[in-house]
Coordinates of C-alpha atoms and ligand atoms in Angstrom, one line a residue:
M1 CA 7.3 4.9 21.0
D2 CA 9.4 7.9 22.2
K3 CA 11.6 10.0 19.9
S4 CA 14.8 8.1 20.8
A5 CA 13.3 4.6 20.0
R6 CA 15.1 2.5 17.4
I7 CA 12.7 2.1 14.5
Y8 CA 13.1 -0.2 11.5
V9 CA 11.1 0.7 8.4
A10 CA 11.1 -2.4 6.1
G11 CA 10.4 -1.4 2.5
H12 CA 11.6 2.2 2.9
R13 CA 12.0 2.7 -0.8
G14 CA 8.4 1.8 -1.6
L15 CA 5.4 4.0 -1.8
V16 CA 4.3 3.3 1.8
G17 CA 7.7 2.8 3.5
S18 CA 9.1 6.1 2.0
A19 CA 6.0 8.0 3.3
I20 CA 6.4 6.5 6.8
L21 CA 10.1 7.4 6.8
R22 CA 9.3 11.0 5.7
R23 CA 6.7 11.4 8.5
L24 CA 9.0 9.8 11.2
R25 CA 11.9 12.1 10.3
S26 CA 9.7 15.2 10.2
A27 CA 8.2 14.2 13.6
G28 CA 11.8 14.1 15.1
F29 CA 12.4 10.3 15.4
A30 CA 16.2 10.1 15.3
D31 CA 17.2 6.4 15.4
I32 CA 15.7 5.0 12.2
V33 CA 17.2 1.9 10.6
V34 CA 16.7 1.1 6.9
R35 CA 18.3 -1.3 4.4
D36 CA 17.8 -1.4 0.7
R37 CA 17.2 -4.5 -1.3
K38 CA 20.9 -5.0 -2.2
E39 CA 21.9 -4.8 1.5
L40 CA 19.2 -7.1 2.9
D41 CA 17.1 -9.6 1.0
L42 CA 14.0 -10.0 3.1
T43 CA 13.1 -13.3 1.5
D44 CA 16.3 -14.7 3.0
Q45 CA 15.5 -15.9 6.5
A46 CA 19.1 -16.2 7.7
A47 CA 20.0 -12.7 6.5
V48 CA 16.9 -11.2 8.2
N49 CA 17.8 -12.9 11.5
R50 CA 21.4 -11.6 11.3
F51 CA 20.1 -8.1 10.6
F52 CA 17.7 -8.2 13.6
A53 CA 20.4 -9.7 15.9
E54 CA 22.7 -6.8 15.0
E55 CA 20.3 -3.9 15.0
R56 CA 17.7 -4.9 17.5
P57 CA 15.0 -2.5 16.4
E58 CA 12.3 -1.8 19.0
Y59 CA 9.5 -0.8 16.6
V60 CA 9.0 -2.4 13.2
F61 CA 6.9 -1.0 10.3
L62 CA 6.5 -3.9 7.9
A63 CA 5.9 -2.1 4.7
A64 CA 8.0 -4.3 2.5
A65 CA 6.0 -6.3 -0.1
R66 CA 5.8 -7.3 -3.7
V67 CA 3.0 -5.2 -5.0
G68 CA 1.5 -4.3 -8.4
G69 CA -1.6 -3.5 -10.3
I70 CA -4.3 -5.7 -11.7
K71 CA -2.1 -6.9 -14.6
A72 CA 1.1 -7.7 -12.6
N73 CA -1.0 -9.6 -10.1
S74 CA -2.3 -12.0 -12.7
A75 CA 0.9 -12.2 -14.7
F76 CA 3.2 -13.1 -11.7
P77 CA 1.1 -15.1 -9.3
A78 CA 4.0 -17.2 -8.0
D79 CA 6.2 -14.2 -7.2
F80 CA 3.3 -12.4 -5.5
I81 CA 2.5 -15.3 -3.1
R82 CA 6.0 -16.5 -2.5
D83 CA 7.8 -13.3 -1.9
N84 CA 5.1 -11.8 0.3
L85 CA 4.8 -15.0 2.4
L86 CA 8.6 -15.1 2.9
I87 CA 9.1 -11.4 3.6
Q88 CA 6.4 -11.1 6.2
T89 CA 7.1 -14.5 7.9
N90 CA 10.8 -13.7 8.2
V91 CA 10.3 -10.2 9.5
I92 CA 7.5 -11.0 12.0
D93 CA 9.4 -14.0 13.3
A94 CA 12.7 -12.1 13.7
A95 CA 11.0 -9.1 15.3
Y96 CA 9.5 -11.5 17.9
R97 CA 12.7 -13.5 18.3
F98 CA 15.0 -10.6 18.7
G99 CA 12.9 -8.7 21.2
A100 CA 11.1 -5.9 19.3
A101 CA 8.5 -4.1 21.4
K102 CA 6.0 -3.8 18.6
L103 CA 5.4 -4.4 14.9
L104 CA 2.9 -3.0 12.5
F105 CA 2.0 -5.1 9.5
L106 CA 0.5 -3.5 6.4
G107 CA -2.2 -5.5 4.6
S108 CA -4.5 -4.4 1.8
S109 CA -8.2 -3.9 1.1
C110 CA -8.0 -6.7 -1.4
I111 CA -8.0 -9.2 1.5
Y112 CA -11.8 -8.8 1.7
P113 CA -14.3 -10.9 -0.2
R114 CA -14.9 -9.7 -3.8
L115 CA -18.6 -9.0 -3.1
A116 CA -18.3 -7.9 0.5
P117 CA -21.1 -5.5 1.7
Q118 CA -20.0 -1.9 1.4
P119 CA -18.5 -0.1 3.3
I120 CA -16.3 -3.0 4.2
R121 CA -16.0 -3.6 8.0
E122 CA -13.0 -5.4 9.5
E123 CA -15.1 -8.4 10.5
Y124 CA -15.9 -9.3 6.9
L125 CA -12.5 -10.9 6.5
L126 CA -12.8 -14.5 5.4
S127 CA -16.6 -14.3 4.9
G128 CA -16.6 -15.0 1.1
P129 CA -14.6 -15.7 -2.0
L130 CA -11.8 -13.4 -3.1
E131 CA -11.4 -11.3 -6.3
P132 CA -9.6 -13.7 -8.6
T133 CA -7.3 -11.1 -10.3
N134 CA -5.3 -10.6 -7.1
E135 CA -6.1 -13.6 -4.9
W136 CA -2.4 -14.6 -4.7
Y137 CA -1.4 -11.3 -3.1
A138 CA -4.6 -11.4 -1.0
V139 CA -4.0 -14.9 0.4
A140 CA -0.4 -13.9 1.3
K141 CA -1.6 -10.8 3.1
I142 CA -4.3 -12.8 4.9
A143 CA -1.6 -15.2 6.1
G144 CA 0.3 -12.2 7.4
I145 CA -2.7 -11.0 9.4
K146 CA -3.1 -14.4 10.8
T147 CA 0.7 -14.7 11.6
V148 CA 0.5 -11.5 13.6
Q149 CA -2.6 -12.6 15.5
A150 CA -1.0 -16.1 16.2
F151 CA 2.2 -14.6 17.6
R152 CA 0.1 -12.3 19.8
R153 CA -2.0 -15.3 21.1
Q154 CA 0.9 -17.7 21.6
Y155 CA 3.7 -15.4 22.6
G156 CA 2.1 -12.2 23.6
F157 CA 4.0 -10.4 20.8
R158 CA 2.5 -7.0 20.2
G159 CA 1.8 -7.1 16.5
I160 CA -1.0 -5.0 14.9
S161 CA -2.3 -5.0 11.3
L162 CA -3.5 -2.1 9.3
M163 CA -5.5 -2.5 6.0
P164 CA -5.1 0.5 3.7
T165 CA -7.4 1.3 0.9
N166 CA -6.0 1.9 -2.6
L167 CA -3.0 4.2 -2.1
Y168 CA -1.2 6.7 -4.3
G169 CA 1.4 9.4 -4.0
P170 CA 5.1 10.3 -4.4
G171 CA 7.4 7.3 -4.7
D172 CA 4.9 5.1 -6.5
D173 CA 5.8 2.7 -9.3
F174 CA 4.9 4.4 -12.6
D175 CA 5.4 1.4 -14.8
P176 CA 2.8 1.7 -17.6
E177 CA 1.8 -2.0 -17.5
N178 CA 2.4 -3.2 -14.0
A179 CA 1.5 -0.1 -11.9
H180 CA -1.7 0.7 -10.1
V181 CA -4.3 2.8 -11.8
I182 CA -3.3 6.3 -10.7
P183 CA 0.4 6.2 -11.5
A184 CA -0.4 4.2 -14.8
L185 CA -2.8 6.9 -15.9
I186 CA -0.6 9.8 -14.8
R187 CA 2.1 8.4 -17.0
R188 CA -0.2 7.6 -19.9
F189 CA -1.9 11.0 -19.9
H190 CA 1.5 12.7 -19.6
E191 CA 3.0 10.8 -22.5
A192 CA -0.1 11.5 -24.6
K193 CA 0.2 15.2 -23.8
M194 CA 3.9 15.3 -24.8
S195 CA 3.4 13.4 -28.0
G196 CA 0.2 15.2 -29.0
A197 CA -1.9 12.0 -29.1
R198 CA -5.6 12.5 -29.4
E199 CA -6.8 9.7 -27.2
V200 CA -5.7 7.8 -24.1
A201 CA -6.8 4.2 -23.2
V202 CA -8.2 3.5 -19.8
W203 CA -8.6 -0.2 -18.9
G204 CA -12.0 -1.7 -18.3
S205 CA -15.5 -0.2 -18.4
G206 CA -14.8 2.9 -16.2
A207 CA -17.6 1.7 -13.9
P208 CA -15.7 0.1 -11.0
R209 CA -15.6 2.3 -7.9
R210 CA -12.5 2.8 -5.8
E211 CA -11.5 4.7 -2.7
F212 CA -8.1 6.4 -2.9
L213 CA -5.9 7.6 -0.1
Y214 CA -2.9 9.8 -0.3
V215 CA 0.1 7.9 1.1
D216 CA 1.3 10.6 3.6
D217 CA -2.2 10.4 5.2
L218 CA -1.7 6.7 5.5
A219 CA 1.7 7.2 7.1
D220 CA 0.1 9.4 9.8
A221 CA -2.3 6.5 10.5
C222 CA 0.6 4.1 10.8
I223 CA 2.4 6.2 13.3
L224 CA -0.8 6.9 15.3
L225 CA -1.6 3.2 15.5
M226 CA 1.9 2.3 16.5
R227 CA 1.5 4.7 19.4
V228 CA -2.0 4.1 20.6
Y229 CA -3.4 0.8 19.3
D230 CA -2.6 -2.6 20.7
G231 CA -5.3 -5.0 19.7
E232 CA -5.7 -8.3 17.8
E233 CA -8.3 -6.9 15.4
I234 CA -7.2 -5.5 12.1
V235 CA -7.8 -1.7 11.4
N236 CA -9.1 -0.3 8.1
V237 CA -7.7 3.0 6.8
G238 CA -9.5 4.7 4.0
S239 CA -10.3 8.2 2.9
G240 CA -14.1 7.7 2.5
E241 CA -13.7 9.5 -0.9
E242 CA -15.0 7.1 -3.6
V243 CA -14.9 7.7 -7.3
T244 CA -15.6 5.6 -10.4
I245 CA -12.6 4.8 -12.6
A246 CA -14.2 7.1 -15.3
E247 CA -14.3 10.0 -12.8
L248 CA -10.7 9.2 -11.7
A249 CA -9.5 9.2 -15.3
E250 CA -11.2 12.6 -15.9
A251 CA -9.5 14.0 -12.7
V252 CA -6.1 12.7 -13.9
R253 CA -6.7 14.2 -17.4
R254 CA -7.4 17.6 -15.8
T255 CA -4.4 17.4 -13.5
V256 CA -2.0 16.5 -16.3
G257 CA -3.6 19.0 -18.7
F258 CA -4.2 16.5 -21.5
E259 CA -6.9 17.9 -23.9
G260 CA -7.8 14.8 -25.9
N261 CA -10.3 12.0 -25.3
I262 CA -10.5 9.0 -23.0
A263 CA -11.3 5.6 -24.5
F264 CA -12.3 2.7 -22.3
D265 CA -10.6 -0.6 -23.3
R266 CA -13.2 -3.2 -22.4
S267 CA -10.8 -6.1 -23.3
K268 CA -9.0 -5.3 -20.0
P269 CA -10.4 -6.5 -16.6
D270 CA -12.4 -4.3 -14.3
G271 CA -11.4 -6.3 -11.2
T272 CA -13.6 -6.0 -8.1
P273 CA -16.7 -3.8 -8.7
R274 CA -16.4 -1.7 -5.5
K275 CA -14.0 -1.5 -2.6
L276 CA -14.9 1.1 0.0
L277 CA -13.6 0.6 3.5
D278 CA -15.5 1.4 6.7
S279 CA -12.8 3.3 8.6
S280 CA -14.7 4.2 11.7
R281 CA -12.3 2.3 13.9
V282 CA -9.3 4.4 13.0
R283 CA -11.4 7.6 13.0
S284 CA -12.5 6.9 16.6
L285 CA -8.8 6.9 17.5
G286 CA -8.5 10.4 16.1
W287 CA -7.2 10.0 12.6
R288 CA -8.5 12.0 9.6
P289 CA -7.2 12.1 6.0
A290 CA -5.8 15.6 5.2
T291 CA -5.4 15.4 1.4
A292 CA -8.3 15.5 -1.0
L293 CA -8.0 13.6 -4.3
A294 CA -7.5 16.6 -6.5
E295 CA -4.7 17.9 -4.3
G296 CA -3.1 14.5 -3.9
L297 CA -3.1 14.0 -7.7
R298 CA -1.5 17.4 -8.2
L299 CA 1.3 16.5 -5.7
T300 CA 1.8 13.1 -7.2
Y301 CA 2.0 14.6 -10.7
E302 CA 4.6 17.1 -9.5
W303 CA 6.6 14.3 -8.1
F304 CA 6.3 12.3 -11.3
L305 CA 7.6 15.3 -13.3
A306 CA 10.6 15.8 -11.1
H307 CA 11.6 12.2 -10.5
V308 CA 10.3 10.0 -13.4
A309 CA 9.6 12.2 -16.4
A310 CA 12.8 14.1 -15.9
K311 CA 14.8 10.9 -16.3
C312 CA 12.8 9.5 -19.3
W313 CA 12.5 12.4 -21.6
Ligands
LIG1 P1 -7.2 -2.9 -8.0 O1 -8.0 -2.0 -7.1 O2 -6.6 -4.0 -7.2 O3 -8.2 -3.4 -9.1 O4 -6.0 -2.1 -8.6 P2 -5.6 -1.3 -9.9 O5 -5.2 0.0 -9.4 O6 -4.7 -2.1 -10.7 O7 -7.0 -1.1 -10.7 C1 -8.0 -0.3 -10.3 C2 -9.1 -0.2 -11.5 O8 -8.5 0.7 -12.4 C3 -9.4 -1.5 -12.2 O9 -10.8 -1.5 -12.5 C4 -8.6 -1.3 -13.5 O10 -9.2 -2.1 -14.6 C5 -8.7 0.2 -13.7 N1 -7.7 0.7 -14.6 C6 -7.9 1.5 -15.7 N2 -6.8 1.8 -16.3 C7 -5.8 1.2 -15.7 C8 -4.4 1.1 -15.9 O11 -3.8 1.7 -16.8 N3 -3.7 0.4 -15.0 C9 -4.3 -0.3 -13.9 N4 -3.5 -1.0 -13.1 N5 -5.6 -0.2 -13.7 C10 -6.4 0.5 -14.6

């Protein structure tokens, strides 16, 4: 992938796509193609084919997906499975058909069995039942991995798949109900601080453990793998930094500067008990995360203040 290559970032307005775009631009890639949702509906196969026929990107980062937290996944199962299957099938098929040199597909750590041994190795895929709160999304992502592998086997198409751990950072969705835990808590703690509330609710028991990765570090891994990796096997990308939800809530409370208490709402689901990836494969290729959780939370809160809070209050 040289600096003059034509690169398409699908999903460039999302958390992951916007980070990939930032990193590509700062690394000096000059010919980057993007389309927002109004210009190109990725669930529309004919439109996707027309776009690829016109633009002929050589490298495709497939970061477009319908995503959401634990509540959105259970509330909109049809949207999660349908939109993700359509988006990924259309883009992978068009990339192959219109001669792209390489495609990187972004999966998720929720593709692994709910009770997979920890840390989770790539080969545990399809070795047990999924976590039910997000199985619709997980099944679509597993189909994406298999589509990429099938196109490689049958057509020799150079598709690779990367499984990120739980991500956060600038550009995230901060919707209080539907977002993932970090943006949801940043927003809730910030609102509580502004209104002078004494207590903030955190869903579940606080006991589940999660590994969080700052999205710009993921973007580095995406660009590295696009450059140096060309295999059928999926590649995990995680920080190795694991915290309980209670510890995370405390870290967000400190970042935001809320001085009240945290109350665990046990009527809300915990989801999978633990999700720590074994990232030795990507580390052996030379990748390391650069941003510790405390620093990443600070940067994300700054972004929230400038882009979300500034518009709401
Ligand atoms: P998951 O890793 O797929 O379960 O994604 P989430 O980011 O939605 O949730 C991670 C964990 O944080 C789960 O145990 C949630 O119950 C917990 N959690 C605590 N408070 C919240 C919240 O306000 N929103 C979300 N989405 N999760 C929360």
